[in-house]
CSV table of C-alpha atoms and ligand atoms in Angstrom, one decimal:
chain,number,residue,atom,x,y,z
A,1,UNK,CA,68.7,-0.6,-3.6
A,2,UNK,CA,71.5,-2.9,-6.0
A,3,UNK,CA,70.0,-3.0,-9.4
A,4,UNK,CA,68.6,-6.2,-9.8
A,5,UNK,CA,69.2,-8.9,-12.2
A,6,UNK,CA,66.7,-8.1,-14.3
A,7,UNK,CA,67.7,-4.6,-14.8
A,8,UNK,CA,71.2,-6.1,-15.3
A,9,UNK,CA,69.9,-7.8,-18.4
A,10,UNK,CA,67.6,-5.1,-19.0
A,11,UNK,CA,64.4,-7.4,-19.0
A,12,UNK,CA,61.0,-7.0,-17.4
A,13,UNK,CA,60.4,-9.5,-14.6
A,14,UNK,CA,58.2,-11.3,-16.3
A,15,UNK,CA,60.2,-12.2,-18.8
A,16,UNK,CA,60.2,-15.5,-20.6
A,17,UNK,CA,63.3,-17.8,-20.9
A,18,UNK,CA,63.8,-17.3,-24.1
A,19,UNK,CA,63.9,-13.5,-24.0
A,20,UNK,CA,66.4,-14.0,-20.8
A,21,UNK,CA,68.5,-16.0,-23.1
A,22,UNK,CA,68.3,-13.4,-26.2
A,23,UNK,CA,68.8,-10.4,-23.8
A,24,UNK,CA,71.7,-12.4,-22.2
A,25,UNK,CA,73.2,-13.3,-25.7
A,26,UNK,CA,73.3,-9.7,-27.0
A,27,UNK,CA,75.2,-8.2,-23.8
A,28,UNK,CA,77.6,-10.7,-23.8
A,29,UNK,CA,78.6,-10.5,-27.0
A,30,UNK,CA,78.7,-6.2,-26.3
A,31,UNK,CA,80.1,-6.8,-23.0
A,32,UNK,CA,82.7,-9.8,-23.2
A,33,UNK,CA,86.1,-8.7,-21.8
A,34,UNK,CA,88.0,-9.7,-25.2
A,35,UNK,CA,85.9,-6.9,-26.9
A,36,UNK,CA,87.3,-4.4,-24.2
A,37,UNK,CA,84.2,-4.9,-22.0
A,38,UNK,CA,85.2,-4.6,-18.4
A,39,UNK,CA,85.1,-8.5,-16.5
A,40,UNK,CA,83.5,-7.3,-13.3
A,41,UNK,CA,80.3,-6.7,-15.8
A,42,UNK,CA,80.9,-9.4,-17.4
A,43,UNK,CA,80.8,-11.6,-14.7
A,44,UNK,CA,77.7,-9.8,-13.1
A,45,UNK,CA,75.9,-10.6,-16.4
A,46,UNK,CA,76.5,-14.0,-16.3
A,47,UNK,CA,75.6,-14.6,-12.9
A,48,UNK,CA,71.8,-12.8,-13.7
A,49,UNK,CA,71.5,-14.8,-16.8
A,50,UNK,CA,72.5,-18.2,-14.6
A,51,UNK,CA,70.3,-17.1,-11.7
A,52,UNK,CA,67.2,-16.0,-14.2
A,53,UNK,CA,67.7,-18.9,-16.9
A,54,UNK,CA,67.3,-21.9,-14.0
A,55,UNK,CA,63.5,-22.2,-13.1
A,56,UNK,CA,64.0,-23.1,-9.2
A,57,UNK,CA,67.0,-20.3,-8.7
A,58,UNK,CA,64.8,-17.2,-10.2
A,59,UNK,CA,62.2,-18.2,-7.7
A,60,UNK,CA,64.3,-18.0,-5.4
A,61,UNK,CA,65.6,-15.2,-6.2
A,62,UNK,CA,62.1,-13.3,-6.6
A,63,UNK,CA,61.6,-14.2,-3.5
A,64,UNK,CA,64.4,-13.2,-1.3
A,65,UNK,CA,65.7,-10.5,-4.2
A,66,UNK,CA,69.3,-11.5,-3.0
A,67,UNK,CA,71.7,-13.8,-5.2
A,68,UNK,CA,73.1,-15.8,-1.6
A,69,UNK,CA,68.7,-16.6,-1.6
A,70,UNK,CA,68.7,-17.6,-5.3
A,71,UNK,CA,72.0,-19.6,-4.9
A,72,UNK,CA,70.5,-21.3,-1.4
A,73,UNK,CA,73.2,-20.8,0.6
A,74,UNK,CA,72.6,-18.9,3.6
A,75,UNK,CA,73.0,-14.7,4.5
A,76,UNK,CA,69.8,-13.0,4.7
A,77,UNK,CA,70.7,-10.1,6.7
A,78,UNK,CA,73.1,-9.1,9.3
A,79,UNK,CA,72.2,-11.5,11.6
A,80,UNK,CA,70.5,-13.8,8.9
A,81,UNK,CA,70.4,-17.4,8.9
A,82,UNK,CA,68.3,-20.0,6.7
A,83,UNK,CA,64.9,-21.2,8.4
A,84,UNK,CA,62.6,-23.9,6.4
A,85,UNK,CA,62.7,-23.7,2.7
A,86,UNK,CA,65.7,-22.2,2.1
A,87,UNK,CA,64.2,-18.5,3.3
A,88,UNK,CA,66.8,-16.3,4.8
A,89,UNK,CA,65.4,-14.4,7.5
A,90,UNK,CA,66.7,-11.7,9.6
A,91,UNK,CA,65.9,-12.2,13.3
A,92,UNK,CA,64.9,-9.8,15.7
A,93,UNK,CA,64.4,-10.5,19.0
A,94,UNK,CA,61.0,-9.8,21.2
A,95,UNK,CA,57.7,-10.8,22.4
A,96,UNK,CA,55.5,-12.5,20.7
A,97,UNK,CA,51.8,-11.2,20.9
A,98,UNK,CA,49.3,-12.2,23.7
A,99,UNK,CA,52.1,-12.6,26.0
A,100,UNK,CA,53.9,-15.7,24.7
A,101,UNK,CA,57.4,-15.6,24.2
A,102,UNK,CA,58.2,-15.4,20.8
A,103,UNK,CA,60.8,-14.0,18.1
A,104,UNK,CA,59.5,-11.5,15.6
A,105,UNK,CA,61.4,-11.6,12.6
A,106,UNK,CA,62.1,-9.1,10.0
A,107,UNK,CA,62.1,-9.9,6.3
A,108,UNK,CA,64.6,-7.6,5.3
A,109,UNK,CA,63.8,-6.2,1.6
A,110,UNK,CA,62.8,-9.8,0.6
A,111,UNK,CA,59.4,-8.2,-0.7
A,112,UNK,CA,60.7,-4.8,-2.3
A,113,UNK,CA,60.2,-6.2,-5.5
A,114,UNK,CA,57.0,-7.7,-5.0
A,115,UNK,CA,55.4,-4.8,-3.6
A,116,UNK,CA,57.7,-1.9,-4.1
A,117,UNK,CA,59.9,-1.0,-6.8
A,118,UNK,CA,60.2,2.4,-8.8
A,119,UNK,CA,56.8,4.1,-9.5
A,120,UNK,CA,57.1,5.4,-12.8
A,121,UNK,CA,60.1,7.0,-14.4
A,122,UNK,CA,59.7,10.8,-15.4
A,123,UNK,CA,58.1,9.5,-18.6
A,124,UNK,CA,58.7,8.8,-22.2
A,125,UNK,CA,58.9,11.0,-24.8
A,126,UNK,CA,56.0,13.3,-24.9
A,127,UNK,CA,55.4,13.7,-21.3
A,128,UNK,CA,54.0,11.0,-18.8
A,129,UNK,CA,50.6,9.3,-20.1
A,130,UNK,CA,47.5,9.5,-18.0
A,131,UNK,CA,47.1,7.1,-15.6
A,132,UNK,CA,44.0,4.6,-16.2
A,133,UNK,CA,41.4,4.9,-13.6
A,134,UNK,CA,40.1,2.8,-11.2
A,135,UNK,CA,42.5,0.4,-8.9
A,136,UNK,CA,45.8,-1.3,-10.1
A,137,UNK,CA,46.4,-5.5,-9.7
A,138,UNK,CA,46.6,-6.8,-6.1
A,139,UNK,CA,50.3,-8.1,-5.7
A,140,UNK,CA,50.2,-11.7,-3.9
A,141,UNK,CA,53.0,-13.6,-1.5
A,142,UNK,CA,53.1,-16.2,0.7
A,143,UNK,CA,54.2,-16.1,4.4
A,144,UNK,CA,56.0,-18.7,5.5
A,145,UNK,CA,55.2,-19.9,9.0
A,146,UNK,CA,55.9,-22.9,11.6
A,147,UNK,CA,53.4,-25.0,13.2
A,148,UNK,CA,54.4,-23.2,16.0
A,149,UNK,CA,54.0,-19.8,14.7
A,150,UNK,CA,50.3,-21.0,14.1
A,151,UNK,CA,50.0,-22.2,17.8
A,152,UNK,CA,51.4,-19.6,19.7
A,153,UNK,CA,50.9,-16.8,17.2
A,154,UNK,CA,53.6,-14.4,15.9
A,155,UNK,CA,54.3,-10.6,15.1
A,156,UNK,CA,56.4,-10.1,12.2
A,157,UNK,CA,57.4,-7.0,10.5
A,158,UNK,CA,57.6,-7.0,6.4
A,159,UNK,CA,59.5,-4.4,5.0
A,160,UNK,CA,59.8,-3.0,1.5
A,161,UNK,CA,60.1,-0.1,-0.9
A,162,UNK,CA,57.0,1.7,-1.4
A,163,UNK,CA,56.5,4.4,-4.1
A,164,UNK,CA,54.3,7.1,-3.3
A,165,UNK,CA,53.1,10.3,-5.5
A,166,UNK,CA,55.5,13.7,-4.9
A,167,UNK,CA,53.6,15.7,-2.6
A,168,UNK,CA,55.2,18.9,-3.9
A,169,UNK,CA,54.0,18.2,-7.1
A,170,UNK,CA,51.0,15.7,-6.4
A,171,UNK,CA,52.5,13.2,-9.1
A,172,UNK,CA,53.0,15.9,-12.0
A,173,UNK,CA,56.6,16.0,-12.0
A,174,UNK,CA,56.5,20.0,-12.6
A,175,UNK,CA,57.0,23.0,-10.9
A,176,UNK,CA,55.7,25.1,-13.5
A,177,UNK,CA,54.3,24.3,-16.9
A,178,UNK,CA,51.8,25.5,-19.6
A,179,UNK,CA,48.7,24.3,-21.6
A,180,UNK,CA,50.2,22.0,-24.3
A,181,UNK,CA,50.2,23.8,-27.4
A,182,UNK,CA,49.5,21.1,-29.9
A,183,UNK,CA,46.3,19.8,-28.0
A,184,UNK,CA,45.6,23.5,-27.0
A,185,UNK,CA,45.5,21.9,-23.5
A,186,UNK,CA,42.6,19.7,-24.1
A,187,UNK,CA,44.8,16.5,-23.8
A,188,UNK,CA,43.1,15.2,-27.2
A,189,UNK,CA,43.5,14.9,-30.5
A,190,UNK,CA,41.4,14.8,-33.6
A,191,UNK,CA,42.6,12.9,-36.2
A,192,UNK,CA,40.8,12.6,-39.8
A,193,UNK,CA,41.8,9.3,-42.1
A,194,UNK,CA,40.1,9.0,-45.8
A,195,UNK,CA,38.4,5.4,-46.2
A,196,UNK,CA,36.9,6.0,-48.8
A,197,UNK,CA,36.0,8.9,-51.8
A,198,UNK,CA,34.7,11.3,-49.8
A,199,UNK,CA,34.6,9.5,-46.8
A,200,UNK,CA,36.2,10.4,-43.9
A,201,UNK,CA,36.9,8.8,-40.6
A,202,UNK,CA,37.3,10.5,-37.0
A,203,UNK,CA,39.0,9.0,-34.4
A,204,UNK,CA,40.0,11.1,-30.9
A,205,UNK,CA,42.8,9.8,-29.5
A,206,UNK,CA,45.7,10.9,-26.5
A,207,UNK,CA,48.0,14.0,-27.5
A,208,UNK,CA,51.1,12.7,-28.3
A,209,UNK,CA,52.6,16.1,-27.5
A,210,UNK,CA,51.6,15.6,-23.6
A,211,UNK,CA,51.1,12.0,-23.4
A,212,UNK,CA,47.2,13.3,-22.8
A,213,UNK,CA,48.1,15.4,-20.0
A,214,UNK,CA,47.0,18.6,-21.7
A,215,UNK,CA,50.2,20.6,-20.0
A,216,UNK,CA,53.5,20.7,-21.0
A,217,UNK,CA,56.6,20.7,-18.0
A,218,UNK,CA,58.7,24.2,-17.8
A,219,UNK,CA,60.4,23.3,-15.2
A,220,UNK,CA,60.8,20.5,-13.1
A,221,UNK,CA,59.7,19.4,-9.9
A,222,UNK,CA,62.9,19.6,-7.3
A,223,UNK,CA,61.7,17.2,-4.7
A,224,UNK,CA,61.2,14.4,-7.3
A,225,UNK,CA,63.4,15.4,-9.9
A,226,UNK,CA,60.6,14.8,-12.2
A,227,UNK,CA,60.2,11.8,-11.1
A,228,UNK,CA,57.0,12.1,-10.1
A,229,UNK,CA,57.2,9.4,-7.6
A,230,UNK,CA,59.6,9.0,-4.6
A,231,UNK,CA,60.4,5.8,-2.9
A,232,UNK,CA,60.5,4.9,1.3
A,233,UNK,CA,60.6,2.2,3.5
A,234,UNK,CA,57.3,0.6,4.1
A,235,UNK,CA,56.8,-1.5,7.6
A,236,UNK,CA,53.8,-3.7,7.8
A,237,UNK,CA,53.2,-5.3,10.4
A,238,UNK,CA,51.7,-9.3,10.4
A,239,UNK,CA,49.9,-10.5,13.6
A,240,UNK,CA,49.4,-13.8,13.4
A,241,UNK,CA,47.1,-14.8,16.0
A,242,UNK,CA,46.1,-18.5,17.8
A,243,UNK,CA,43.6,-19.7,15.2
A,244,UNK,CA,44.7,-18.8,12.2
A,245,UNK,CA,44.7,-21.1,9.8
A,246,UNK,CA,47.3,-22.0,7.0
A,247,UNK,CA,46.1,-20.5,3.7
A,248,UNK,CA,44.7,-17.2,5.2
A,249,UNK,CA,45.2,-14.6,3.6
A,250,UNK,CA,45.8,-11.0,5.2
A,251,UNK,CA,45.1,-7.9,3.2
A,252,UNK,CA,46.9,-4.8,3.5
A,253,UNK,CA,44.1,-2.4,1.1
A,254,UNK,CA,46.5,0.1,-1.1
A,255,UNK,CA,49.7,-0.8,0.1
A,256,UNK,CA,51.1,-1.9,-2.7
A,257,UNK,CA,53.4,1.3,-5.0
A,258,UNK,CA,51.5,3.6,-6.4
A,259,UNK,CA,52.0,3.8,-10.2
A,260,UNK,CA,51.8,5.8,-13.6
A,261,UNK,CA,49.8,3.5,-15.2
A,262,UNK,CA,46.7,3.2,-12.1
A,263,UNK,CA,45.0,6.3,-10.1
A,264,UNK,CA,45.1,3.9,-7.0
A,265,UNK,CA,47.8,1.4,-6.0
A,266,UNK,CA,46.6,-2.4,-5.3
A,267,UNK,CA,46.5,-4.3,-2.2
A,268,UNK,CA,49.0,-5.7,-0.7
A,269,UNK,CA,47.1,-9.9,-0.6
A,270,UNK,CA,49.4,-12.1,1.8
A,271,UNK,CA,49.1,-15.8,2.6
A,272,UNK,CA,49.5,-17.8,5.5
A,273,UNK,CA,51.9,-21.2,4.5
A,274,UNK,CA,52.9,-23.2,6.6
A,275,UNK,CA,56.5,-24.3,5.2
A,276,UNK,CA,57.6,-27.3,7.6
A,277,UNK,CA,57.3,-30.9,7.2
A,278,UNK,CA,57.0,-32.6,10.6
A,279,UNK,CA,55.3,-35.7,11.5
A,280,UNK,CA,52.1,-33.3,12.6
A,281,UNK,CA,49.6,-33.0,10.6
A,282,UNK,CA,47.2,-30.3,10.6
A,283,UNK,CA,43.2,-30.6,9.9
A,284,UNK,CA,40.7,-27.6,11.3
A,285,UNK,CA,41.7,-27.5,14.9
A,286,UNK,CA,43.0,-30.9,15.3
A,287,UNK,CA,46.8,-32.5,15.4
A,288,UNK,CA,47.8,-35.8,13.8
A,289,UNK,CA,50.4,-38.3,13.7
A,290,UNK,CA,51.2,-41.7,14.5
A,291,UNK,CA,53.5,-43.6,16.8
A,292,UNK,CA,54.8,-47.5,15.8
A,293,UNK,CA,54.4,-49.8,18.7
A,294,UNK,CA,55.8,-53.5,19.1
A,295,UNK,CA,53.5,-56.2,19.6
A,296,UNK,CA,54.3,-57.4,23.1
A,297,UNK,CA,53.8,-52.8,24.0
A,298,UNK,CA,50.9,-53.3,22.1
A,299,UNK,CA,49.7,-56.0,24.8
A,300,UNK,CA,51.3,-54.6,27.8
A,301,UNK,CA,51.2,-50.6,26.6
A,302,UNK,CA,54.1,-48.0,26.3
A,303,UNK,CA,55.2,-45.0,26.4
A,304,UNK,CA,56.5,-42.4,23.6
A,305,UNK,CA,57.8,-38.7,23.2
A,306,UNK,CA,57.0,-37.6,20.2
A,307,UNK,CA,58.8,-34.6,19.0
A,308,UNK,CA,58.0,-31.6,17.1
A,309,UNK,CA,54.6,-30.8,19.2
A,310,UNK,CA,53.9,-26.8,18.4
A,311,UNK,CA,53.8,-25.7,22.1
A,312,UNK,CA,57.2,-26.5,22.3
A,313,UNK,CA,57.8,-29.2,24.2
A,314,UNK,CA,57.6,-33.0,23.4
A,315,UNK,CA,53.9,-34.4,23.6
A,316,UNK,CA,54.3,-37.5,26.4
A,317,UNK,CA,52.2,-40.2,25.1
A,318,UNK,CA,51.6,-43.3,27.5
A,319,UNK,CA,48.9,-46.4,27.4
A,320,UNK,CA,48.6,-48.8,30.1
A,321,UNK,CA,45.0,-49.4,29.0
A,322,UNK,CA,44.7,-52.7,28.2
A,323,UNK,CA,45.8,-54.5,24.9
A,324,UNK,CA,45.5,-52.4,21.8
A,325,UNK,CA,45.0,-53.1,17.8
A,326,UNK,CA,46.8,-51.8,14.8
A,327,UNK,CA,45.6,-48.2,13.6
A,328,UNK,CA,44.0,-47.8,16.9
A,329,UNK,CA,43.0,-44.2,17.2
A,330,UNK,CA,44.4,-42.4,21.0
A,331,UNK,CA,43.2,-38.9,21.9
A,332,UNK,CA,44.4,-36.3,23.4
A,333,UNK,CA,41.9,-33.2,24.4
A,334,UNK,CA,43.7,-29.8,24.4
A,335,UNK,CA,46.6,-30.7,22.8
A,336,UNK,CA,45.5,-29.9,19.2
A,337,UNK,CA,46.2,-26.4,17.7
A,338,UNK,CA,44.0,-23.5,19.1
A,339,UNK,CA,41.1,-22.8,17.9
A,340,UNK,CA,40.4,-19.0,18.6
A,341,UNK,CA,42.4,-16.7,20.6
A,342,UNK,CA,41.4,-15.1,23.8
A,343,UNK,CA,40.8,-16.9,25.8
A,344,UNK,CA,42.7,-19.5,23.7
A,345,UNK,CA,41.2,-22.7,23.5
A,346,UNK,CA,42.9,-26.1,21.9
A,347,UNK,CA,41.7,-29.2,19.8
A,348,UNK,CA,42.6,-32.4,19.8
A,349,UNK,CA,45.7,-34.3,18.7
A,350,UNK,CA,44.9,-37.7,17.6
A,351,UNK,CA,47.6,-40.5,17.8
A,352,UNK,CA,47.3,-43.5,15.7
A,353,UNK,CA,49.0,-46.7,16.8
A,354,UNK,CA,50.8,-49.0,14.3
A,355,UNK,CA,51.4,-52.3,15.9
A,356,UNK,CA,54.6,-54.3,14.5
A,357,UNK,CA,53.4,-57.6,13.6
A,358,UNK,CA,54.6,-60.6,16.6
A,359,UNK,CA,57.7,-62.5,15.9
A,360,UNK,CA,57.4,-66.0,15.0
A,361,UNK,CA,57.3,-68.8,17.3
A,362,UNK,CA,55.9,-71.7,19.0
A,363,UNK,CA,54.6,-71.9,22.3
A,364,UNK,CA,56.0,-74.2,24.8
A,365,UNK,CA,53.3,-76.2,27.0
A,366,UNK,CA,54.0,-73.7,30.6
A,367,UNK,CA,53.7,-70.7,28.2
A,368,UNK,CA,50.3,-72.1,26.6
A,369,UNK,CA,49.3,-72.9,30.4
A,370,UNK,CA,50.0,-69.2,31.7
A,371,UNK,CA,48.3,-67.4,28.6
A,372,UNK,CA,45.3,-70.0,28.6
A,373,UNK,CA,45.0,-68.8,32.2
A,374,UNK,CA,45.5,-64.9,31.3
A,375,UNK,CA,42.7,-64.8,28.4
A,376,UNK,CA,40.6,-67.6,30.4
A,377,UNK,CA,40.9,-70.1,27.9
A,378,UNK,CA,40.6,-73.4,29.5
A,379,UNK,CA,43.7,-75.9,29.7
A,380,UNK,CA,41.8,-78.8,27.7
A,381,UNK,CA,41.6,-76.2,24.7
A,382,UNK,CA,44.9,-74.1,25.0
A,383,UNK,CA,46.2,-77.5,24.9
A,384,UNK,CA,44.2,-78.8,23.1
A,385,UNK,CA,45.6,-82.8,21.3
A,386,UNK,CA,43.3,-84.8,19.4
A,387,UNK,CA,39.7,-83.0,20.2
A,388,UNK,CA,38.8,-82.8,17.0
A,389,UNK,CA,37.8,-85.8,14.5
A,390,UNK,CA,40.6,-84.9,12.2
A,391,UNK,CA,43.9,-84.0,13.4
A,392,UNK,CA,46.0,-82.2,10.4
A,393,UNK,CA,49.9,-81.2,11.3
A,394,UNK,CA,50.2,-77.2,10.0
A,395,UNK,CA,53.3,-75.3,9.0
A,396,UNK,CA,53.7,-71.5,8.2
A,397,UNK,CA,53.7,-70.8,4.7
B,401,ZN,ZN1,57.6,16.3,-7.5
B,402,ZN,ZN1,48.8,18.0,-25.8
């Protein structure tokens, strides 16, 4: 795995700007090429602390873990090539689940750092400390999907580091080693503090000898080097199946590395987002958009293709129903999103009409005469002169 940036400016990944731009500050001014420092470095630490110091790049870069990602230029992985919002993906080709055609895609090691990363280094001075028991955090990440994904459901694989105990040396690090000798392999120690004349104050606490341990290493483990952890490649695999919704989330229970500071790793917590922005909008199991219509198709009806439809294909829209208002609801049955899988079963997609206002004008006498006759209004009122008491002459405003 390249060491990331934040190894590069030796900062946790949660670090704050400020402590970017401190960390940044001191290795430049140990690293900068007129001091002898080599410029390759050099130029390595300034790209982290560009990358880390600008709010939208780190994102990026947390979430792809690649500097092309971060920079938002394309180059994901071999074959990689930038889908919606600026995610490089790695395509593999395939069939999507229930029989659909569909592309499963790989996410390359996008989420090693998420999930992943080292487990614990051999430990500090004093031996490794005890791990705390119980479960460690649930790591979180979004999965970002098409409309389309949603509708005709997908398989994708996520891959990333995962750190897993030794076996050899189930997570000890040694081969061989021997009761601590200053906690007499108890792991604790006593210590007294005077408060007071003649008082004295007890307070246990973790050997600092063993880190609380109670053993000290004689030699260390060969398969782990003492690590006490050892790294592979995790593959999950994400079926996203007709009727899921956007903002799901899938859990994947103790996937996440397992760590010196936790007996048991966290879940793995993902989320279904749906990253497009299309002219479809998306309620329950029911499609939305709208179509603009002129006034005269709004009297003698039309017919639209509106793009974008998650099956695939454009939806065909056409009215010959009759004159129709402005913000007039259509509907479609079945050509919503699906509601549950197997068998799969769609909702609606409702279509509202926006009706361009008429252009001006005035009628002529024949035209009055033909739509008097259409709407059955008769003659003597469509052309209509001096029926009233008081005739006023009218202009548009
Ligand atoms: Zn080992
Ligand atoms: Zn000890």
């Amino acid at each position: 795995m390249p060491v990331s940036l934040y190894d590069t400016l030796g900062v946790s990944r949660d670090a704050s700007t400020d402590e970017i731009r401190k960390a940044y500050k001191a290795q430049a001014r140990e690293k900068h090429p007129d001091r002898g420092g080599d410029a390759e470095e050099f130029k390595t630490l300034q790209q982290a602390h560009e990358i880390l110091s600008d709010d939208n790049k780190r994102k990026m870069y947390d979430m792809t873990g690649s500097v092309e990602g971060a920079e938002g230029h394309g180059g994901g992985g071999p074959n990689g090539g930038m889908a919606a919002g600026g995610i490089p993906f790695s395509f593999m080709g395939g069939m999507g689940p229930f029989g659909m055609p569909g592309v499963s895609f790989d996410f390359g090691d996008m989420f090693s750092g998420i999930f992943g990363g080292p487990g614990g280094g051999p430990g500090g001075p004093g031996g490794p400390k005890r791990a705390r028991p119980g479960k460690a955090p649930n790591k979180h990440s979004d999965i970002p999907l098409r409309l389309s994904d949603f509708y005709a459901g997908r398989e994708l694989k996520l891959k990333f580091n995962q750190s897993r105990k030794c076996g050899t040396c189930a997570g000890s690090g040694a081969d061989k080693s021997e009761p601590c000798g200053q906690c007499g392999g108890r792991g604790i120690r006593i210590q007294a503090r005077m408060i007071g004349p003649g008082m004295i104050a007890q307070s246990t606490g973790p050997c600092d000898a063993c880190g609380g341990e109670g053993k000290r290493i004689i030699r260390t483990c060969t398969n782990c080097q003492g690590k006490r952890f050892l790294e592979r490649e995790k593959e999950l695999t994400i079926q996203i199946k007709p009727g899921m919704h956007e903002g799901q989330t899938l859990v994947f229970p103790g996937e996440c590395s397992e760590t010196a500071d936790f007996e048991e790793p966290g879940d793995v917590v993902l989320t279904l987002k749906r990253t497009e922005d299309d002219c479809w909008e998306w309620r329950d199991a029911d499609l939305f958009t709208k179509v603009n219509v002129s006034f005269a198709e709004s009297i003698l009806g039309f017919r639209r293709e509106i793009a974008g439809h998650p099956c695939g294909s454009p939806l065909v829209v056409e009215w010959r129903g009759g004159p129709i208002t402005h913000m007039t609801i259509l509907q479609a049955a079945g050509k919503g999103m699906p509601r549950k899988a197997n068998p799969v079963e769609y909702g609606v997609a409702h279509i509202q009409v926006h009706v361009a206002a008429p252009e001006p004008r005035i009628w002529t006498t024949e035209e009055r005469a033909v739509l008097g006759n259409l709407f059955g209004v008769p003659a003597e009122v469509a052309n209509a002169e001096g029926v009233g008491a008081i005739a006023v002459s009218l202009t548009r405003a």
